[in-house]
PDB file of C-alpha atoms in Angstrom:
ATOM      1  CA  GLU E   9      40.199   0.262   3.747  1.00 50.00           C
ATOM      2  CA  LYS E  10      43.389  -1.070   5.233  1.00 49.00           C
ATOM      3  CA  GLU E  11      43.771  -1.949   9.091  1.00 52.00           C
ATOM      4  CA  VAL E  12      45.510   0.566  11.367  1.00 47.00           C
ATOM      5  CA  HIS E  13      48.327  -1.250  13.404  1.00 49.00           C
ATOM      6  CA  LEU E  14      49.689   0.756  16.356  1.00 48.00           C
ATOM      7  CA  ASP E  15      52.135  -1.220  18.202  1.00 55.00           C
ATOM      8  CA  GLN E  16      54.773   0.958  19.809  1.00 52.00           C
ATOM      9  CA  THR E  17      53.108   0.709  23.297  1.00 54.00           C
ATOM     10  CA  PRO E  18      50.191  -1.474  24.619  1.00 60.00           C
ATOM     11  CA  GLU E  19      47.982   1.961  24.833  1.00 53.00           C
ATOM     12  CA  PHE E  20      48.296   2.357  20.879  1.00 50.00           C
ATOM     13  CA  THR E  21      47.869  -1.360  20.303  1.00 60.00           C
ATOM     14  CA  GLN E  22      44.407  -1.058  22.062  1.00 62.00           C
ATOM     15  CA  VAL E  23      43.644   2.226  20.258  1.00 57.00           C
ATOM     16  CA  SER E  24      44.350   0.862  16.874  1.00 59.00           C
ATOM     17  CA  SER E  25      42.207  -2.466  17.923  1.00 65.00           C
ATOM     18  CA  GLU E  26      39.493  -0.144  18.581  1.00 63.00           C
ATOM     19  CA  ILE E  27      39.872   1.771  15.450  1.00 62.00           C
ATOM     20  CA  ASN E  28      39.660  -1.206  13.237  1.00 60.00           C
ATOM     21  CA  LYS E  29      36.426  -2.310  15.061  1.00 64.00           C
ATOM     22  CA  MET E  30      34.614   0.855  14.268  1.00 68.00           C
ATOM     23  CA  VAL E  31      35.890   0.808  10.676  1.00 62.00           C
ATOM     24  CA  SER E  32      34.429  -2.574  10.085  1.00 62.00           C
ATOM     25  CA  GLY E  33      31.283  -1.666  11.740  1.00 60.00           C
ATOM     26  CA  LEU E  34      30.842   1.378   9.432  1.00 62.00           C
ATOM     27  CA  ARG E  35      31.902  -0.646   6.410  1.00 64.00           C
ATOM     28  CA  ASP E  36      29.241  -3.144   7.462  1.00 62.00           C
ATOM     29  CA  ARG E  37      26.444  -0.494   7.855  1.00 62.00           C
ATOM     30  CA  MET E  38      27.384   1.070   4.471  1.00 65.00           C
ATOM     31  CA  ASN E  39      26.940  -2.327   2.763  1.00 58.00           C
ATOM     32  CA  LEU E  40      23.511  -2.558   4.577  1.00 52.00           C
ATOM     33  CA  ARG E  41      22.456   0.799   3.421  1.00 59.00           C
ATOM     34  CA  HIS E  42      23.577  -0.090  -0.227  1.00 53.00           C
ATOM     35  CA  SER E  43      21.289  -3.235   0.212  1.00 49.00           C
ATOM     36  CA  LEU E  44      18.561  -1.287   1.451  1.00 52.00           C
ATOM     37  CA  ALA E  45      18.724   1.398  -1.172  1.00 56.00           C
ATOM     38  CA  LEU E  46      18.889  -1.361  -3.918  1.00 55.00           C
ATOM     39  CA  ALA E  47      15.784  -3.092  -2.163  1.00 52.00           C
ATOM     40  CA  MET E  48      13.867   0.323  -2.157  1.00 57.00           C
ATOM     41  CA  GLU E  49      14.342   0.684  -5.829  1.00 57.00           C
ATOM     42  CA  VAL E  50      13.479  -2.877  -6.803  1.00 57.00           C
ATOM     43  CA  GLN E  51      10.199  -2.251  -4.715  1.00 60.00           C
ATOM     44  CA  GLN E  52       9.631   0.813  -6.280  1.00 64.00           C
ATOM     45  CA  ASN E  53       9.697  -0.619  -9.550  1.00 68.00           C
ATOM     46  CA  LEU E  54       6.877  -3.163  -8.674  1.00 72.00           C
ATOM     47  CA  LEU E  55       4.366  -0.424  -8.428  1.00 83.00           C
ATOM     48  CA  PRO E  56       2.554   1.040 -11.242  1.00 90.00           C
ATOM     49  CA  SER E  57       4.604   3.910 -12.908  1.00 85.00           C
ATOM     50  CA  THR E  58       1.287   5.139 -14.628  1.00 92.00           C
ATOM     51  CA  SER E  59      -2.216   5.135 -14.003  1.00 94.00           C
ATOM     52  CA  PRO E  60      -4.639   3.015 -16.737  1.00 93.00           C
ATOM     53  CA  THR E  61      -6.576   5.131 -19.332  1.00 94.00           C
ATOM     54  CA  VAL E  62     -10.147   3.856 -18.709  1.00 96.00           C
ATOM     55  CA  ALA E  63     -13.324   5.316 -20.622  1.00 94.00           C
ATOM     56  CA  GLY E  64     -15.336   7.369 -18.079  1.00 95.00           C
ATOM     57  CA  LEU E  65     -12.815   6.993 -15.129  1.00 97.00           C
ATOM     58  CA  ASP E  66     -10.065   9.193 -13.665  1.00 98.00           C
ATOM     59  CA  ILE E  67      -7.828   7.172 -11.650  1.00 98.00           C
ATOM     60  CA  SER E  68      -4.683   7.797  -9.520  1.00 97.00           C
ATOM     61  CA  GLY E  69      -2.629   6.062  -6.865  1.00 96.00           C
ATOM     62  CA  HIS E  70       0.212   6.588  -4.492  1.00 93.00           C
ATOM     63  CA  SER E  71       2.377   4.904  -2.103  1.00 88.00           C
ATOM     64  CA  THR E  72       5.043   6.021   0.650  1.00 84.00           C
ATOM     65  CA  TYR E  73       6.925   3.741   2.878  1.00 74.00           C
ATOM     66  CA  CYS E  74       7.983   4.835   6.413  1.00 60.00           C
ATOM     67  CA  ASP E  75      10.970   2.775   6.023  1.00 60.00           C
ATOM     68  CA  GLU E  76      13.282   2.130   2.840  1.00 53.00           C
ATOM     69  CA  THR E  77      10.887  -0.596   2.128  1.00 55.00           C
ATOM     70  CA  GLY E  78       7.465  -1.546   2.956  1.00 67.00           C
ATOM     71  CA  GLY E  79       4.413  -3.922   3.167  1.00 75.00           C
ATOM     72  CA  ASP E  80       1.990  -1.871   1.204  1.00 84.00           C
ATOM     73  CA  TYR E  81       1.026  -2.540  -2.318  1.00 88.00           C
ATOM     74  CA  TYR E  82      -1.305  -1.240  -5.052  1.00 94.00           C
ATOM     75  CA  ASP E  83      -1.720  -2.319  -8.761  1.00 95.00           C
ATOM     76  CA  PHE E  84      -3.735  -1.839 -11.525  1.00 97.00           C
ATOM     77  CA  LEU E  85      -4.474  -5.336 -13.055  1.00 95.00           C
ATOM     78  CA  ASP E  86      -5.039  -6.831 -16.473  1.00 92.00           C
ATOM     79  CA  VAL E  87      -7.627  -9.458 -15.612  1.00 92.00           C
ATOM     80  CA  VAL E  88      -8.691 -11.648 -18.489  1.00 90.00           C
ATOM     81  CA  GLY E  89     -12.560 -11.547 -19.480  1.00 88.00           C
ATOM     82  CA  LEU E  90     -12.818  -8.138 -18.095  1.00 91.00           C
ATOM     83  CA  SER E  91     -14.228  -5.241 -20.665  1.00 90.00           C
ATOM     84  CA  LYS E  92     -12.032  -2.423 -21.666  1.00 89.00           C
ATOM     85  CA  THR E  93     -14.336  -0.031 -20.034  1.00 92.00           C
ATOM     86  CA  THR E  94     -13.297  -1.789 -16.415  1.00 96.00           C
ATOM     87  CA  ALA E  95     -10.660  -0.764 -14.158  1.00 97.00           C
ATOM     88  CA  ALA E  96      -9.122  -3.343 -12.049  1.00 97.00           C
ATOM     89  CA  ILE E  97      -7.399  -2.177  -8.708  1.00 98.00           C
ATOM     90  CA  ALA E  98      -5.742  -4.389  -5.909  1.00 97.00           C
ATOM     91  CA  ILE E  99      -4.618  -2.778  -2.778  1.00 97.00           C
ATOM     92  CA  GLY E 100      -2.803  -4.780   0.096  1.00 92.00           C
ATOM     93  CA  ASP E 101      -1.273  -4.324   3.285  1.00 91.00           C
ATOM     94  CA  VAL E 102       1.214  -6.842   4.913  1.00 86.00           C
ATOM     95  CA  THR E 103       1.583  -6.860   8.949  1.00 83.00           C
ATOM     96  CA  GLY E 104       4.778  -4.525  10.172  1.00 72.00           C
ATOM     97  CA  HIS E 105       7.092  -2.931   7.479  1.00 66.00           C
ATOM     98  CA  GLY E 106      10.816  -3.393   6.408  1.00 69.00           C
ATOM     99  CA  ILE E 107      12.481  -5.935   4.573  1.00 74.00           C
ATOM    100  CA  ALA E 108      10.523  -8.817   5.769  1.00 76.00           C
ATOM    101  CA  ALA E 109       7.056  -7.208   4.617  1.00 77.00           C
ATOM    102  CA  ALA E 110       8.402  -6.241   1.437  1.00 78.00           C
ATOM    103  CA  MET E 111       9.460  -9.572   0.603  1.00 79.00           C
ATOM    104  CA  LEU E 112       5.843 -10.994   1.562  1.00 82.00           C
ATOM    105  CA  MET E 113       4.328  -8.091  -0.433  1.00 85.00           C
ATOM    106  CA  ALA E 114       6.536  -9.216  -3.616  1.00 83.00           C
ATOM    107  CA  THR E 115       5.524 -12.842  -3.205  1.00 86.00           C
ATOM    108  CA  ALA E 116       1.684 -12.045  -3.029  1.00 89.00           C
ATOM    109  CA  ARG E 117       2.120  -9.738  -6.239  1.00 89.00           C
ATOM    110  CA  GLY E 118       3.816 -12.515  -8.150  1.00 90.00           C
ATOM    111  CA  ILE E 119       0.841 -14.926  -7.314  1.00 92.00           C
ATOM    112  CA  LEU E 120      -1.797 -12.549  -7.836  1.00 93.00           C
ATOM    113  CA  LEU E 121      -0.535 -11.259 -11.392  1.00 91.00           C
ATOM    114  CA  SER E 122       0.250 -14.688 -12.422  1.00 91.00           C
ATOM    115  CA  HIS E 123      -3.391 -15.787 -11.870  1.00 91.00           C
ATOM    116  CA  CYS E 124      -4.860 -12.956 -13.929  1.00 92.00           C
ATOM    117  CA  ASP E 125      -4.606 -14.531 -17.224  1.00 88.00           C
ATOM    118  CA  GLU E 126      -6.954 -17.430 -15.972  1.00 86.00           C
ATOM    119  CA  THR E 127     -10.728 -16.672 -16.050  1.00 79.00           C
ATOM    120  CA  GLY E 128     -12.164 -16.389 -12.718  1.00 84.00           C
ATOM    121  CA  SER E 129     -13.795 -13.663 -10.185  1.00 92.00           C
ATOM    122  CA  LEU E 130     -12.178 -11.398  -7.708  1.00 95.00           C
ATOM    123  CA  ALA E 131     -13.120 -13.642  -4.963  1.00 96.00           C
ATOM    124  CA  GLU E 132     -11.657 -16.649  -6.820  1.00 95.00           C
ATOM    125  CA  LEU E 133      -8.242 -14.711  -7.209  1.00 95.00           C
ATOM    126  CA  LEU E 134      -8.277 -13.973  -3.371  1.00 96.00           C
ATOM    127  CA  THR E 135      -9.138 -17.412  -2.715  1.00 95.00           C
ATOM    128  CA  HIS E 136      -6.075 -18.878  -4.825  1.00 94.00           C
ATOM    129  CA  MET E 137      -3.882 -16.177  -3.225  1.00 94.00           C
ATOM    130  CA  ASN E 138      -4.766 -17.366   0.248  1.00 94.00           C
ATOM    131  CA  ASN E 139      -4.254 -21.114  -0.698  1.00 92.00           C
ATOM    132  CA  GLN E 140      -0.647 -20.257  -1.778  1.00 91.00           C
ATOM    133  CA  LEU E 141       0.465 -17.979   0.903  1.00 91.00           C
ATOM    134  CA  VAL E 142      -0.986 -20.393   3.611  1.00 89.00           C
ATOM    135  CA  LYS E 143       1.578 -22.572   2.444  1.00 83.00           C
ATOM    136  CA  ASP E 144       4.601 -20.418   2.180  1.00 73.00           C
ATOM    137  CA  VAL E 145       4.019 -17.913   5.117  1.00 70.00           C
ATOM    138  CA  SER E 146       4.791 -18.402   8.688  1.00 62.00           C
ATOM    139  CA  SER E 147       1.640 -17.724  11.260  1.00 59.00           C
ATOM    140  CA  SER E 148       3.257 -14.645  12.460  1.00 68.00           C
ATOM    141  CA  ARG E 149       2.619 -12.689   9.287  1.00 76.00           C
ATOM    142  CA  PHE E 150      -0.515 -12.141   6.887  1.00 87.00           C
ATOM    143  CA  MET E 151      -1.577  -9.730   4.523  1.00 91.00           C
ATOM    144  CA  THR E 152      -4.723  -7.741   4.115  1.00 95.00           C
ATOM    145  CA  MET E 153      -5.925  -7.158   0.446  1.00 97.00           C
ATOM    146  CA  LEU E 154      -8.979  -5.709  -1.322  1.00 98.00           C
ATOM    147  CA  LEU E 155      -9.497  -6.301  -4.971  1.00 98.00           C
ATOM    148  CA  MET E 156     -11.926  -4.144  -7.053  1.00 97.00           C
ATOM    149  CA  THR E 157     -13.389  -3.402 -10.351  1.00 97.00           C
ATOM    150  CA  ILE E 158     -15.350  -0.333 -11.810  1.00 97.00           C
ATOM    151  CA  ASP E 159     -17.072   0.048 -15.013  1.00 96.00           C
ATOM    152  CA  ALA E 160     -18.669   3.411 -15.577  1.00 93.00           C
ATOM    153  CA  LYS E 161     -20.359   2.297 -18.451  1.00 94.00           C
ATOM    154  CA  ARG E 162     -22.191  -0.480 -16.948  1.00 94.00           C
ATOM    155  CA  GLY E 163     -22.566   1.652 -13.614  1.00 96.00           C
ATOM    156  CA  GLU E 164     -21.157  -1.019 -11.405  1.00 97.00           C
ATOM    157  CA  MET E 165     -18.302  -1.478  -8.959  1.00 97.00           C
ATOM    158  CA  ARG E 166     -17.271  -5.316  -7.669  1.00 97.00           C
ATOM    159  CA  TRP E 167     -14.985  -6.135  -4.756  1.00 97.00           C
ATOM    160  CA  ALA E 168     -13.448  -8.868  -2.902  1.00 97.00           C
ATOM    161  CA  SER E 169     -11.889  -8.359   0.598  1.00 97.00           C
ATOM    162  CA  ALA E 170      -9.380 -10.220   2.529  1.00 97.00           C
ATOM    163  CA  GLY E 171      -9.714  -8.335   5.913  1.00 96.00           C
ATOM    164  CA  HIS E 172      -9.006  -5.215   4.086  1.00 97.00           C
ATOM    165  CA  ASP E 173     -11.252  -1.816   4.727  1.00 96.00           C
ATOM    166  CA  PRO E 174     -13.877  -1.221   2.168  1.00 95.00           C
ATOM    167  CA  PRO E 175     -13.502   1.855  -0.194  1.00 97.00           C
ATOM    168  CA  PHE E 176     -14.708   5.159   0.495  1.00 98.00           C
ATOM    169  CA  VAL E 177     -17.564   5.874  -1.812  1.00 98.00           C
ATOM    170  CA  TYR E 178     -18.643   9.466  -1.963  1.00 98.00           C
ATOM    171  CA  ASP E 179     -21.775  10.670  -3.911  1.00 97.00           C
ATOM    172  CA  SER E 180     -21.277  14.242  -4.765  1.00 95.00           C
ATOM    173  CA  PRO E 181     -24.619  14.789  -5.949  1.00 93.00           C
ATOM    174  CA  SER E 182     -26.396  13.918  -2.898  1.00 96.00           C
ATOM    175  CA  ASP E 183     -23.269  14.869  -0.688  1.00 97.00           C
ATOM    176  CA  GLN E 184     -23.617  11.369   1.174  1.00 97.00           C
ATOM    177  CA  PHE E 185     -21.044   8.692   1.657  1.00 97.00           C
ATOM    178  CA  VAL E 186     -22.203   5.231   0.732  1.00 96.00           C
ATOM    179  CA  GLU E 187     -21.607   2.781   3.200  1.00 92.00           C
ATOM    180  CA  ILE E 188     -20.518  -0.637   2.081  1.00 93.00           C
ATOM    181  CA  ASP E 189     -19.038  -3.854   3.701  1.00 91.00           C
ATOM    182  CA  GLY E 190     -18.576  -7.295   3.170  1.00 91.00           C
ATOM    183  CA  GLY E 191     -15.309  -9.432   3.235  1.00 93.00           C
ATOM    184  CA  GLY E 192     -13.385 -12.564   4.637  1.00 94.00           C
ATOM    185  CA  VAL E 193     -10.313 -13.076   6.716  1.00 94.00           C
ATOM    186  CA  PRO E 194      -6.614 -11.877   5.864  1.00 95.00           C
ATOM    187  CA  LEU E 195      -4.468 -13.492   3.409  1.00 94.00           C
ATOM    188  CA  GLY E 196      -2.378 -16.515   4.899  1.00 90.00           C
ATOM    189  CA  ILE E 197      -4.103 -17.090   8.147  1.00 90.00           C
ATOM    190  CA  LEU E 198      -7.170 -19.774   7.393  1.00 88.00           C
ATOM    191  CA  ASP E 199      -6.345 -22.776   5.409  1.00 89.00           C
ATOM    192  CA  GLY E 200      -8.860 -23.369   2.875  1.00 88.00           C
ATOM    193  CA  GLY E 201     -10.689 -20.044   3.097  1.00 88.00           C
ATOM    194  CA  VAL E 202     -13.308 -19.207   0.603  1.00 90.00           C
ATOM    195  CA  TYR E 203     -13.797 -15.320  -0.500  1.00 96.00           C
ATOM    196  CA  GLU E 204     -17.091 -13.703  -2.012  1.00 96.00           C
ATOM    197  CA  GLU E 205     -17.304 -11.011  -4.196  1.00 96.00           C
ATOM    198  CA  TYR E 206     -19.654  -8.157  -3.803  1.00 97.00           C
ATOM    199  CA  LEU E 207     -21.678  -5.697  -6.210  1.00 96.00           C
ATOM    200  CA  LEU E 208     -22.446  -1.927  -5.863  1.00 96.00           C
ATOM    201  CA  GLY E 209     -25.059  -1.246  -8.937  1.00 94.00           C
ATOM    202  CA  ASP E 210     -25.306   2.408  -8.514  1.00 92.00           C
ATOM    203  CA  VAL E 211     -22.091   3.881 -10.050  1.00 96.00           C
ATOM    204  CA  LYS E 212     -22.604   7.092 -11.484  1.00 95.00           C
ATOM    205  CA  SER E 213     -21.155  10.380 -12.755  1.00 95.00           C
ATOM    206  CA  GLY E 214     -19.752  12.428  -9.803  1.00 94.00           C
ATOM    207  CA  GLN E 215     -18.751   9.655  -7.518  1.00 97.00           C
ATOM    208  CA  VAL E 216     -15.425   9.402  -5.687  1.00 98.00           C
ATOM    209  CA  TYR E 217     -13.865   6.008  -4.911  1.00 98.00           C
ATOM    210  CA  LEU E 218     -10.705   5.639  -2.334  1.00 98.00           C
ATOM    211  CA  VAL E 219      -9.357   2.545  -1.488  1.00 97.00           C
ATOM    212  CA  SER E 220      -6.245   2.795   0.896  1.00 96.00           C
ATOM    213  CA  THR E 221      -4.372   1.153   3.672  1.00 94.00           C
ATOM    214  CA  ASP E 222      -4.778   2.099   7.237  1.00 93.00           C
ATOM    215  CA  GLY E 223      -1.661   3.691   7.474  1.00 91.00           C
ATOM    216  CA  VAL E 224      -3.879   6.562   6.019  1.00 94.00           C
ATOM    217  CA  TRP E 225      -6.412   7.142   8.956  1.00 95.00           C
ATOM    218  CA  GLU E 226      -3.910   5.901  11.358  1.00 93.00           C
ATOM    219  CA  THR E 227      -1.505   8.503  10.976  1.00 92.00           C
ATOM    220  CA  ILE E 228      -0.540  10.116  14.406  1.00 92.00           C
ATOM    221  CA  ASN E 229       0.497  13.651  15.031  1.00 92.00           C
ATOM    222  CA  GLU E 230       2.910  14.761  17.922  1.00 90.00           C
ATOM    223  CA  ALA E 231      -0.166  15.037  20.411  1.00 91.00           C
ATOM    224  CA  GLY E 232      -0.732  11.469  20.193  1.00 91.00           C
ATOM    225  CA  ASP E 233      -4.002  12.278  18.001  1.00 94.00           C
ATOM    226  CA  MET E 234      -5.027   9.791  14.963  1.00 95.00           C
ATOM    227  CA  PHE E 235      -5.982  11.471  11.547  1.00 96.00           C
ATOM    228  CA  GLY E 236      -9.138   9.322  11.637  1.00 96.00           C
ATOM    229  CA  LYS E 237     -11.525   8.232   8.753  1.00 97.00           C
ATOM    230  CA  ASP E 238     -13.602  11.499   9.582  1.00 97.00           C
ATOM    231  CA  ARG E 239     -10.781  13.793   8.073  1.00 97.00           C
ATOM    232  CA  VAL E 240     -10.292  11.519   5.099  1.00 98.00           C
ATOM    233  CA  ARG E 241     -14.204  11.725   4.582  1.00 98.00           C
ATOM    234  CA  ASP E 242     -13.941  15.844   4.751  1.00 98.00           C
ATOM    235  CA  ILE E 243     -10.997  15.754   2.352  1.00 98.00           C
ATOM    236  CA  ILE E 244     -12.919  13.784  -0.293  1.00 98.00           C
ATOM    237  CA  ARG E 245     -15.796  15.922   0.104  1.00 98.00           C
ATOM    238  CA  GLN E 246     -13.899  19.172   0.081  1.00 97.00           C
ATOM    239  CA  HIS E 247     -12.036  18.407  -3.144  1.00 98.00           C
ATOM    240  CA  ALA E 248     -14.367  16.046  -4.856  1.00 97.00           C
ATOM    241  CA  HIS E 249     -14.691  18.475  -7.826  1.00 96.00           C
ATOM    242  CA  MET E 250     -11.049  18.173  -8.527  1.00 97.00           C
ATOM    243  CA  SER E 251      -9.321  15.546 -10.743  1.00 98.00           C
ATOM    244  CA  ALA E 252      -8.144  12.193  -8.943  1.00 98.00           C
ATOM    245  CA  ALA E 253      -4.713  13.030  -8.813  1.00 97.00           C
ATOM    246  CA  GLU E 254      -5.494  16.498  -7.156  1.00 98.00           C
ATOM    247  CA  ILE E 255      -7.665  14.757  -4.428  1.00 98.00           C
ATOM    248  CA  GLY E 256      -4.762  12.558  -3.681  1.00 97.00           C
ATOM    249  CA  GLU E 257      -2.348  15.493  -3.336  1.00 97.00           C
ATOM    250  CA  ARG E 258      -4.685  17.053  -1.011  1.00 97.00           C
ATOM    251  CA  LEU E 259      -4.974  14.183   0.754  1.00 97.00           C
ATOM    252  CA  ARG E 260      -1.139  13.199   0.815  1.00 95.00           C
ATOM    253  CA  THR E 261      -0.338  17.003   1.845  1.00 95.00           C
ATOM    254  CA  GLU E 262      -2.747  17.163   4.891  1.00 95.00           C
ATOM    255  CA  LEU E 263      -1.131  13.661   6.177  1.00 94.00           C
ATOM    256  CA  VAL E 264       2.133  15.298   6.033  1.00 92.00           C
ATOM    257  CA  ARG E 265       1.060  18.443   7.699  1.00 93.00           C
ATOM    258  CA  PHE E 266      -0.604  16.462  10.327  1.00 94.00           C
ATOM    259  CA  GLY E 267       2.078  14.139  10.917  1.00 89.00           C
ATOM    260  CA  GLY E 268       4.571  17.135  11.628  1.00 85.00           C
ATOM    261  CA  LYS E 269       7.794  16.474  12.952  1.00 78.00           C
ATOM    262  CA  LEU E 270       6.654  12.904  13.894  1.00 66.00           C
ATOM    263  CA  GLY E 271       6.686  11.822  10.462  1.00 64.00           C
ATOM    264  CA  SER E 272       4.929   8.649   9.183  1.00 63.00           C
ATOM    265  CA  THR E 273       5.120   5.642  11.377  1.00 65.00           C
ATOM    266  CA  ASP E 274       3.513   3.362   8.916  1.00 73.00           C
ATOM    267  CA  ASP E 275       3.232   2.992   4.904  1.00 83.00           C
ATOM    268  CA  VAL E 276       0.727   5.094   3.253  1.00 90.00           C
ATOM    269  CA  THR E 277      -1.045   3.888  -0.048  1.00 93.00           C
ATOM    270  CA  PHE E 278      -4.274   4.956  -1.273  1.00 97.00           C
ATOM    271  CA  VAL E 279      -5.902   4.991  -5.213  1.00 98.00           C
ATOM    272  CA  VAL E 280      -8.631   7.594  -5.871  1.00 98.00           C
ATOM    273  CA  VAL E 281     -11.063   6.745  -8.766  1.00 98.00           C
ATOM    274  CA  LYS E 282     -13.525   9.450  -9.972  1.00 98.00           C
ATOM    275  CA  ILE E 283     -16.349   8.666 -12.189  1.00 97.00           C
ATOM    276  CA  LEU E 284     -16.268  11.360 -14.867  1.00 93.00           C
TER     277      LEU E 284
END
């Protein structure tokens, strides 16, 4: 903690000055590392610690940040007006990663959760979030988000998207992926943007749903190849007979293996839902 003072000769004075600069820089880096560790702990506490228990559904989520903090987000929502047989899932991705992305993610989360106790559709939730974020976020940053509800009893899945990729939907009995589409622009870009809600009315036993951020299929290996969506589909197809947690673990393991020494260059977040 104390500074070094060697003033016997000009050379010693110069050495002590350089040592003191180095110690000061090291102290600043240690304080920064401590702050990042605290920010990481806070952000991890914003993510779900458990998966919801919903009749007819098996659900598992996962998130890994490539830095101490990140811009990915997923959550299981308690939306007023939804039946007890319905699971509500949110997944989002802020441009970039690190502290700035983490702050925007936390802001978006707060806006979303504060509005879940008001009656409205998924589209209205996104519209409200966008209206708030447009006011508070600079034009250089934005966030994609997908809100989804699944009700196994009613056999339906609803979703609303703000620039986020649609879920992978695998129908195990027919060995087919169901292609779905529909959504609007990312949050925080278009003032007065309005979003729509879409319906898939053929939810049934044996299907697997995967919602994720693009860090999954955009994982790069040492050769510069991208993991790609076809590999994601292959993993879902090969392990569809397993539990949601096991499917997620197989996907995570393959991403780590594919990335190799290069590791992950983007946050990786996904939620797996299996219809029982």
